[in-house]
Short mmCIF file of C-alpha atoms in Angstrom, two decimals:
data_model
loop_
_atom_site.label_atom_id
_atom_site.label_comp_id
_atom_site.label_asym_id
_atom_site.label_seq_id
_atom_site.Cartn_x
_atom_site.Cartn_y
_atom_site.Cartn_z
CA GLN A 1 0.00 0.00 0.00
CA LEU A 2 1.46 3.32 -1.09
CA GLN A 3 1.74 5.77 1.78
CA LEU A 4 3.08 9.29 2.08
CA VAL A 5 4.30 10.70 5.37
CA GLN A 6 5.09 14.38 5.65
CA SER A 7 7.37 16.21 8.01
CA GLY A 8 8.48 19.78 8.43
CA GLY A 9 6.29 22.81 8.65
CA GLY A 10 5.77 25.13 11.55
CA LEU A 11 5.78 28.83 12.35
CA VAL A 12 8.25 31.10 10.58
CA GLN A 13 8.63 34.82 10.12
CA PRO A 14 8.15 36.55 6.78
CA GLY A 15 11.24 36.28 4.63
CA GLU A 16 12.43 33.06 6.23
CA SER A 17 12.83 29.67 4.59
CA LEU A 18 11.36 26.26 5.30
CA THR A 19 11.62 22.82 3.76
CA LEU A 20 8.83 20.27 3.79
CA SER A 21 9.58 16.58 3.39
CA CYS A 22 7.45 13.78 2.03
CA THR A 23 8.52 10.15 2.40
CA ALA A 24 6.92 7.57 0.14
CA SER A 25 6.62 3.92 1.05
CA GLY A 26 5.05 1.04 -0.79
CA LEU A 27 6.09 2.31 -4.20
CA THR A 28 6.03 -0.35 -6.88
CA LEU A 29 8.16 1.70 -9.25
CA GLU A 30 10.98 4.19 -8.95
CA LEU A 31 10.04 7.69 -7.93
CA ASP A 32 10.50 9.04 -11.46
CA TYR A 33 7.56 6.92 -12.63
CA TYR A 34 5.14 8.98 -10.57
CA GLN A 35 3.74 12.41 -10.97
CA ILE A 36 4.56 14.46 -7.88
CA GLY A 37 2.52 17.32 -6.54
CA TRP A 38 2.67 19.77 -3.67
CA PHE A 39 -0.61 21.42 -2.80
CA ARG A 40 -1.82 23.80 -0.15
CA GLN A 41 -5.10 24.78 1.37
CA ALA A 42 -5.74 27.90 3.38
CA PRO A 43 -8.86 28.24 5.56
CA GLY A 44 -11.94 28.88 3.47
CA THR A 45 -10.20 28.19 0.18
CA GLU A 46 -9.95 25.27 -2.19
CA ARG A 47 -6.85 23.14 -2.33
CA GLU A 48 -4.48 24.60 -4.91
CA GLY A 49 -1.52 23.16 -6.74
CA VAL A 50 1.73 24.82 -5.77
CA ALA A 51 4.43 22.79 -7.49
CA CYS A 52 3.91 19.73 -9.64
CA ALA A 53 6.17 17.57 -11.76
CA SER A 54 5.37 15.05 -14.44
CA LYS A 55 7.05 11.66 -14.67
CA ASN A 56 10.81 11.94 -15.02
CA ASP A 57 10.43 15.68 -14.35
CA ASP A 58 9.80 16.17 -18.07
CA ASN A 59 7.44 18.99 -17.19
CA THR A 60 7.16 21.04 -14.05
CA TYR A 61 4.62 23.56 -12.93
CA LEU A 62 4.85 26.27 -10.29
CA THR A 63 1.93 28.49 -9.48
CA ASP A 64 2.76 32.12 -10.25
CA SER A 65 2.78 33.25 -6.64
CA VAL A 66 5.68 30.93 -5.71
CA LYS A 67 7.87 31.19 -8.80
CA GLY A 68 11.40 32.11 -7.85
CA ARG A 69 10.74 31.18 -4.22
CA PHE A 70 9.73 27.50 -4.12
CA THR A 71 11.52 24.52 -5.62
CA VAL A 72 11.03 20.77 -5.54
CA SER A 73 13.75 18.17 -5.18
CA LYS A 74 13.88 14.41 -4.78
CA ASP A 75 16.05 11.91 -2.95
CA TYR A 76 15.70 8.73 -4.97
CA ALA A 77 17.61 6.58 -2.51
CA LYS A 78 15.21 7.50 0.29
CA ASN A 79 12.06 7.88 -1.83
CA MET A 80 11.66 11.38 -0.49
CA VAL A 81 10.37 14.54 -2.10
CA TYR A 82 11.06 18.00 -0.73
CA LEU A 83 9.43 21.38 -1.12
CA HIS A 84 11.98 24.09 -0.49
CA MET A 85 10.32 27.39 0.34
CA SER A 86 12.17 30.68 0.65
CA SER A 87 11.20 34.32 1.10
CA LEU A 88 8.03 33.15 2.75
CA LYS A 89 5.09 35.52 2.92
CA PRO A 90 2.05 35.60 5.20
CA GLU A 91 -0.09 34.59 2.22
CA ASP A 92 1.85 31.32 2.05
CA THR A 93 0.17 30.29 5.28
CA ALA A 94 -1.75 27.07 4.67
CA ILE A 95 -1.79 23.34 5.21
CA TYR A 96 0.58 21.81 2.71
CA TYR A 97 0.12 18.37 1.19
CA CYS A 98 2.28 16.16 -0.96
CA ALA A 99 0.70 13.79 -3.44
CA VAL A 100 1.77 11.22 -6.01
CA GLU A 101 0.03 9.55 -8.89
CA GLU A 102 1.15 6.65 -11.07
CA GLU A 103 -1.55 6.90 -13.74
CA ASP A 104 -0.71 9.38 -16.49
CA ILE A 105 -2.07 12.89 -15.96
CA ALA A 106 -2.64 15.25 -18.85
CA LEU A 107 -0.23 18.16 -18.68
CA PHE A 108 -3.01 20.73 -18.38
CA SER A 109 -4.21 18.87 -15.27
CA LEU A 110 -0.81 18.24 -13.71
CA CYS A 111 -1.61 20.36 -10.68
CA ASP A 112 -5.26 19.42 -10.40
CA PRO A 113 -5.69 17.81 -6.96
CA ASP A 114 -8.51 15.64 -8.28
CA GLU A 115 -5.97 13.77 -10.43
CA TYR A 116 -4.00 12.46 -7.46
CA ASP A 117 -4.92 9.35 -5.51
CA TYR A 118 -2.23 9.24 -2.83
CA TRP A 119 -1.83 12.00 -0.30
CA GLY A 120 0.27 12.86 2.68
CA GLN A 121 -1.37 13.79 5.95
CA GLY A 122 -0.73 17.49 5.53
CA THR A 123 1.44 19.85 7.53
CA GLN A 124 0.73 23.36 8.74
CA VAL A 125 2.90 26.24 7.58
CA THR A 126 2.29 29.56 9.27
CA VAL A 127 4.12 32.70 8.20
CA SER A 128 3.68 35.46 10.71
CA SER A 129 5.68 38.08 12.53
#
């Protein structure tokens, strides 16, 4: 059974950096054979795609508000995916989720949360002075 366990998160001040981790277990294939997504949901809003990558990282997507500030990396040996966040802003405050999907996702839907079947438990990120 594929499972994702997240770690990281917490309270940071504006301008600071934070890295979220997502450890995958139960994978039947190497990490590159999965689409990877990081999503977030603030109170009263829908879950939005923040950073998503197609299989083999052939295509990546970053929502406009995080471009130049957020990046995604992988540790293939540990089956871990990271979301590196810098220059954090109060509007980045949300619960962040990692997700993976083995079935092919159309590129225009790469960051559509409805396309992903496997989700981490979520972790709170609060940016406040």
